[in-house]
GROMACS .gro file of N, CA and C in nm:
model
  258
    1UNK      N    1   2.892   1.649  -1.699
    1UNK     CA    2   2.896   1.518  -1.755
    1UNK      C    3   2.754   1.462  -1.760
    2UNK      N    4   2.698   1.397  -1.869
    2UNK     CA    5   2.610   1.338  -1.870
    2UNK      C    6   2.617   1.178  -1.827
    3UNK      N    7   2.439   1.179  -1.805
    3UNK     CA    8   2.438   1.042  -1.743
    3UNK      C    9   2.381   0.966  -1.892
    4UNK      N   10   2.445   0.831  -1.834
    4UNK     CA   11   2.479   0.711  -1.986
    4UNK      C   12   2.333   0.712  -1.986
    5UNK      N   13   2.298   0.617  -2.134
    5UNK     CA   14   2.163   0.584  -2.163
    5UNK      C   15   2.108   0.501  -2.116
    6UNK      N   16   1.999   0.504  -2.008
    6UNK     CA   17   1.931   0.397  -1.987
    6UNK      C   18   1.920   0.424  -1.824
    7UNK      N   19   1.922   0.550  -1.826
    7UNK     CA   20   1.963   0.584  -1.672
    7UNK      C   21   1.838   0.678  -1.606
    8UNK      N   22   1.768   0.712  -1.726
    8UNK     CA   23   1.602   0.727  -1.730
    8UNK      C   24   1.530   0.647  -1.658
    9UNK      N   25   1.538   0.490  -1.731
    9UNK     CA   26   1.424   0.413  -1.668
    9UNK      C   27   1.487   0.408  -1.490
   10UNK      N   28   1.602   0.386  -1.471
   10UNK     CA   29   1.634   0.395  -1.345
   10UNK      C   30   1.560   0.467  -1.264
   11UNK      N   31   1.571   0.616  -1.326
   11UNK     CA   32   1.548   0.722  -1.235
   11UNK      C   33   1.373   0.705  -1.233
   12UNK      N   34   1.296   0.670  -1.317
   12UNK     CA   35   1.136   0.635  -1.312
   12UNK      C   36   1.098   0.520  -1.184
   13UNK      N   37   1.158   0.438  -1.157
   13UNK     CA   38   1.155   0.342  -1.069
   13UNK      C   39   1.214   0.342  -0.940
   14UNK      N   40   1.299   0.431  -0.914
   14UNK     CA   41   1.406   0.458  -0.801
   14UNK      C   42   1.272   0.529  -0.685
   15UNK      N   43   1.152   0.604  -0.732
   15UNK     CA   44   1.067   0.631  -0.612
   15UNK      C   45   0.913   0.574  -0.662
   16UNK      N   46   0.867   0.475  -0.594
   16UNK     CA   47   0.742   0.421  -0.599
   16UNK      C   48   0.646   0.575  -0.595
   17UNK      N   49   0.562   0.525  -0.665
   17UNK     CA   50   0.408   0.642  -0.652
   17UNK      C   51   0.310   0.574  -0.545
   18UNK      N   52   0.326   0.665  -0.455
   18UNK     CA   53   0.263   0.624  -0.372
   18UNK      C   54   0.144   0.743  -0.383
   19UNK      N   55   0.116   0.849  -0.406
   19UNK     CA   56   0.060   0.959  -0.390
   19UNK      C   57  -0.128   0.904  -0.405
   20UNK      N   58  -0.108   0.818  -0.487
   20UNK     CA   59  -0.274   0.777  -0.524
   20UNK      C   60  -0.325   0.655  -0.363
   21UNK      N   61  -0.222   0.657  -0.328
   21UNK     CA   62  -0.298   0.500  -0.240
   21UNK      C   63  -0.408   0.595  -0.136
   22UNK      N   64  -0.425   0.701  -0.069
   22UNK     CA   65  -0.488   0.731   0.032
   22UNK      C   66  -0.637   0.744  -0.016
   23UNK      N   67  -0.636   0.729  -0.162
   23UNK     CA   68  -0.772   0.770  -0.197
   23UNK      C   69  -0.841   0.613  -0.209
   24UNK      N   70  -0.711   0.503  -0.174
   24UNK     CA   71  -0.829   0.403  -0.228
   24UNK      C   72  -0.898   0.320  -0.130
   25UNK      N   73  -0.994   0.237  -0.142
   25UNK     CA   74  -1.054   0.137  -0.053
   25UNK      C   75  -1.011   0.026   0.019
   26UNK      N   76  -1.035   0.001   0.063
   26UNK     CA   77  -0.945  -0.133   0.151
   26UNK      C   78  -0.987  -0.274   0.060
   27UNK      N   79  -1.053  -0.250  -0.050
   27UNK     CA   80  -1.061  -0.358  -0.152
   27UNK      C   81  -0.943  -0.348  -0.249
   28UNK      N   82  -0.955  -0.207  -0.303
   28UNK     CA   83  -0.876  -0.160  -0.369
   28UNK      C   84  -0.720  -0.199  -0.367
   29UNK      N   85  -0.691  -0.134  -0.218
   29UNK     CA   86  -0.559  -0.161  -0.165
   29UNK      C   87  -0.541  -0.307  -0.118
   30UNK      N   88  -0.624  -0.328  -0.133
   30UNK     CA   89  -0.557  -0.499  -0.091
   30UNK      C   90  -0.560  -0.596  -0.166
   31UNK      N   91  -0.647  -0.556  -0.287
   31UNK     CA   92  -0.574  -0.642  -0.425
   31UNK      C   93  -0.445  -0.581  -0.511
   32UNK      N   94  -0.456  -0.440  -0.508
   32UNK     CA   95  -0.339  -0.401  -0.523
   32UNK      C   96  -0.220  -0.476  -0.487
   33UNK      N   97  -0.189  -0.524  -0.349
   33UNK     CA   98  -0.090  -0.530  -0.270
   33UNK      C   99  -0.090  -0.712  -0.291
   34UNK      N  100  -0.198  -0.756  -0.301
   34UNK     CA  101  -0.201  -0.917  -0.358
   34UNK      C  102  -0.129  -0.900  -0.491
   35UNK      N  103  -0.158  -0.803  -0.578
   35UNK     CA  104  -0.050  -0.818  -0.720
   35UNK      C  105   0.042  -0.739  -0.716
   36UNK      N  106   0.136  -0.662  -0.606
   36UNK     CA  107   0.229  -0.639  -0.625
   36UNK      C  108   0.327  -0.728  -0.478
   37UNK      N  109   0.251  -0.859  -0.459
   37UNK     CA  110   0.353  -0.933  -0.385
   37UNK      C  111   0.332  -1.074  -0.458
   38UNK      N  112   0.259  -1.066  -0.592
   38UNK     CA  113   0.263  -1.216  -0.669
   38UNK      C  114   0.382  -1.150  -0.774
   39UNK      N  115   0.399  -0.984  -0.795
   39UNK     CA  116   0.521  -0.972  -0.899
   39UNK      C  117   0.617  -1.011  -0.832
   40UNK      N  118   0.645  -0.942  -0.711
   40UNK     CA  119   0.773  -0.989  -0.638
   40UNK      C  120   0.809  -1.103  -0.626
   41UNK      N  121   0.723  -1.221  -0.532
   41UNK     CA  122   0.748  -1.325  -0.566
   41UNK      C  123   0.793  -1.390  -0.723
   42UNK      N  124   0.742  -1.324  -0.850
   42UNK     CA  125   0.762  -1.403  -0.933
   42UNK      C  126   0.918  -1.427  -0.941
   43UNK      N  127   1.015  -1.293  -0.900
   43UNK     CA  128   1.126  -1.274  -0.959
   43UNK      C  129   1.126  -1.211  -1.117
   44UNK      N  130   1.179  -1.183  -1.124
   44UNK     CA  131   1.291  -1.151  -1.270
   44UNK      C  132   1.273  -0.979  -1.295
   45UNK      N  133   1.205  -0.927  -1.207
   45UNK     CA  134   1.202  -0.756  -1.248
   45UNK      C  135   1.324  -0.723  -1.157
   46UNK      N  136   1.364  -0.611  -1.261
   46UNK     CA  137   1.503  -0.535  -1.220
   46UNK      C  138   1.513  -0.464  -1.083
   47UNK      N  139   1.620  -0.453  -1.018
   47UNK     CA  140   1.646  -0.386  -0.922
   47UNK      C  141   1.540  -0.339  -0.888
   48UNK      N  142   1.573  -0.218  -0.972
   48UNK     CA  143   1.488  -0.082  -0.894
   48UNK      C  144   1.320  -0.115  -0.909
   49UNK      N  145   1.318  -0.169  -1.027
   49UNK     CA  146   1.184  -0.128  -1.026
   49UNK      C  147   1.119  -0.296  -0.863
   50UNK      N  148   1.187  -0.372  -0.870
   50UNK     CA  149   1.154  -0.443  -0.770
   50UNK      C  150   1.166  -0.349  -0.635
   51UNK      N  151   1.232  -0.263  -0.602
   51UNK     CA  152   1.249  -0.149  -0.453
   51UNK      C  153   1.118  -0.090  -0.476
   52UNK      N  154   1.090  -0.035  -0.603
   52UNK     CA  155   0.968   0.064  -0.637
   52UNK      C  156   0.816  -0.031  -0.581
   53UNK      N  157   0.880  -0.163  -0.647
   53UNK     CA  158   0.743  -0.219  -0.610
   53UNK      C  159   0.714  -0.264  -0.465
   54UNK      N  160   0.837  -0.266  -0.356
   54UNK     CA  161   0.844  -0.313  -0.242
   54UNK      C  162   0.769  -0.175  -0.196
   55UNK      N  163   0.805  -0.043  -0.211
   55UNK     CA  164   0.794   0.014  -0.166
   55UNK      C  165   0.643   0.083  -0.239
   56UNK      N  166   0.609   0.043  -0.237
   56UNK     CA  167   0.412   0.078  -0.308
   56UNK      C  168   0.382  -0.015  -0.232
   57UNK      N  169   0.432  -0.183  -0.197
   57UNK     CA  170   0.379  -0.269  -0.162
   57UNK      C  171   0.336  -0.260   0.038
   58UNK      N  172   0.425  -0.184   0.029
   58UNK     CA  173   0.470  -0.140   0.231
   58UNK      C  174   0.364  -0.013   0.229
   59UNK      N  175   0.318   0.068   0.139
   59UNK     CA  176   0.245   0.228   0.158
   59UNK      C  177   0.138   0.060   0.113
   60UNK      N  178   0.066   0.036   0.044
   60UNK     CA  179  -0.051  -0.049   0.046
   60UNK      C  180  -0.070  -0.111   0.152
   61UNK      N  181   0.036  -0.203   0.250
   61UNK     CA  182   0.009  -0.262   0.345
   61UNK      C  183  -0.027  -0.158   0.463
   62UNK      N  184  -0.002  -0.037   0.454
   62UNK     CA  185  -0.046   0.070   0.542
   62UNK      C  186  -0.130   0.106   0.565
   63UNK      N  187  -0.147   0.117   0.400
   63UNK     CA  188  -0.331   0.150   0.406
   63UNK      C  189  -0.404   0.083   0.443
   64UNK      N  190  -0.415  -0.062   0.418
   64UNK     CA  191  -0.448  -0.148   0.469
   64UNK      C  192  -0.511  -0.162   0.613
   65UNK      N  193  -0.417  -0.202   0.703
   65UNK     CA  194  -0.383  -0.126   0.848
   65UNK      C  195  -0.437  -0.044   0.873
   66UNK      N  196  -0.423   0.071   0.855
   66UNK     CA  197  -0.533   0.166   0.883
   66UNK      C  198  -0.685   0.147   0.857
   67UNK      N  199  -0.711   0.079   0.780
   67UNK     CA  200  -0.861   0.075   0.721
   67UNK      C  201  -0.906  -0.015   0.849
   68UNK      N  202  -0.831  -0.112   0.880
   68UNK     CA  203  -0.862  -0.220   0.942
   68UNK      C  204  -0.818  -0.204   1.074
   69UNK      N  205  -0.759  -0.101   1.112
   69UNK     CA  206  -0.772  -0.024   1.298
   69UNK      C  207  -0.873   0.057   1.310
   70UNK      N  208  -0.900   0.107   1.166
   70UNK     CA  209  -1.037   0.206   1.178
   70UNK      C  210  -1.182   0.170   1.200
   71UNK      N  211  -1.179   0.055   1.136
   71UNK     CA  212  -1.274  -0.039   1.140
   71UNK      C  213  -1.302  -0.085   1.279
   72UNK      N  214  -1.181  -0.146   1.339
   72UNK     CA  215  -1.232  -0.189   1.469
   72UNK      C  216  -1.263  -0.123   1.601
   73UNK      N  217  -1.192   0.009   1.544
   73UNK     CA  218  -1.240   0.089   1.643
   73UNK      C  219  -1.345   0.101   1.664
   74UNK      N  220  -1.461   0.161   1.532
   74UNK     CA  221  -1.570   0.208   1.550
   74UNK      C  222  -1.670   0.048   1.619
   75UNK      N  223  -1.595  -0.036   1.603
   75UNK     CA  224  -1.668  -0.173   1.632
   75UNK      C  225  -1.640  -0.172   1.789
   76UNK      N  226  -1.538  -0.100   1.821
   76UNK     CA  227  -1.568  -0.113   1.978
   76UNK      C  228  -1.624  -0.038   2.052
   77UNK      N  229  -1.660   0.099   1.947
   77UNK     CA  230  -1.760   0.218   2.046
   77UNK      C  231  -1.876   0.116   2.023
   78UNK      N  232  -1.903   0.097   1.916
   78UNK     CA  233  -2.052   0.023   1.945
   78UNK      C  234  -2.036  -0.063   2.031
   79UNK      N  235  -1.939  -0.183   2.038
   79UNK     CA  236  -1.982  -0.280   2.166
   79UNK      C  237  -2.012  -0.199   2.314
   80UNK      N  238  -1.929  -0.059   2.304
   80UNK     CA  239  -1.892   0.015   2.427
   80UNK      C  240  -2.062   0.041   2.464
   81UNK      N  241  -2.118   0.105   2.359
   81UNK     CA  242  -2.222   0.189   2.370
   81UNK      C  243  -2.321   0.105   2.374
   82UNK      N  244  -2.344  -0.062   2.344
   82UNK     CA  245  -2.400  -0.109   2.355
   82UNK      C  246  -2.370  -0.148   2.483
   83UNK      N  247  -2.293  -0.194   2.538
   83UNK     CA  248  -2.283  -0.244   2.705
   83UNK      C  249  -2.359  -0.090   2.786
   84UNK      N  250  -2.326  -0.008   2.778
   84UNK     CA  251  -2.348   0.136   2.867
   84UNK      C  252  -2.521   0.152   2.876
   85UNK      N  253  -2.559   0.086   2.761
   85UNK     CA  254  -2.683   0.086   2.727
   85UNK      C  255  -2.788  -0.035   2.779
   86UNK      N  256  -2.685  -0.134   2.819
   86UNK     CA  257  -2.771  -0.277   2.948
   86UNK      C  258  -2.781  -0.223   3.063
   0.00000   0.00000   0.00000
């Protein structure tokens, strides 16, 4: 049995692309994630593609996070290495 028409765009939106976010910057990803939580907020996109966008929006907020634990880490070897060093 085939599936009815229109069951394409479904299936395009049913899994967010997430595959590109690890390559990007923490500028990158975080305007990203500023315009895919001003779509959400707007309302009126369909189901799926609103899940698709939640779910790009949660892998962006990750990246995110990470950039910004990574960051502070290296900010605390230096404070470290600077105290070891008085």
């Amino acid at each position: 049995m085939s599936e009815p028409a229109g069951n394409d765009t479904v299936n395009e939106f049913s899994e967010a692309q997430t595959d590109d976010i690890e390559q990007l910057s923490y500028e990158q990803a975080r305007d990203e994630l500023v315009a895919v939580v001003a779509k959400l907020e707007a309302g009126g996109a369909p189901l799926e593609e609103s899940l698709a966008l939640w779910q790009r929006g949660e892998a962006l907020a990750d990246r995110c996070e990470r950039w910004l634990d990574g960051a502070n880490a290296r900010l605390e070897e230096v404070r470290a290495s600077l105290e070891s060093e008085a």
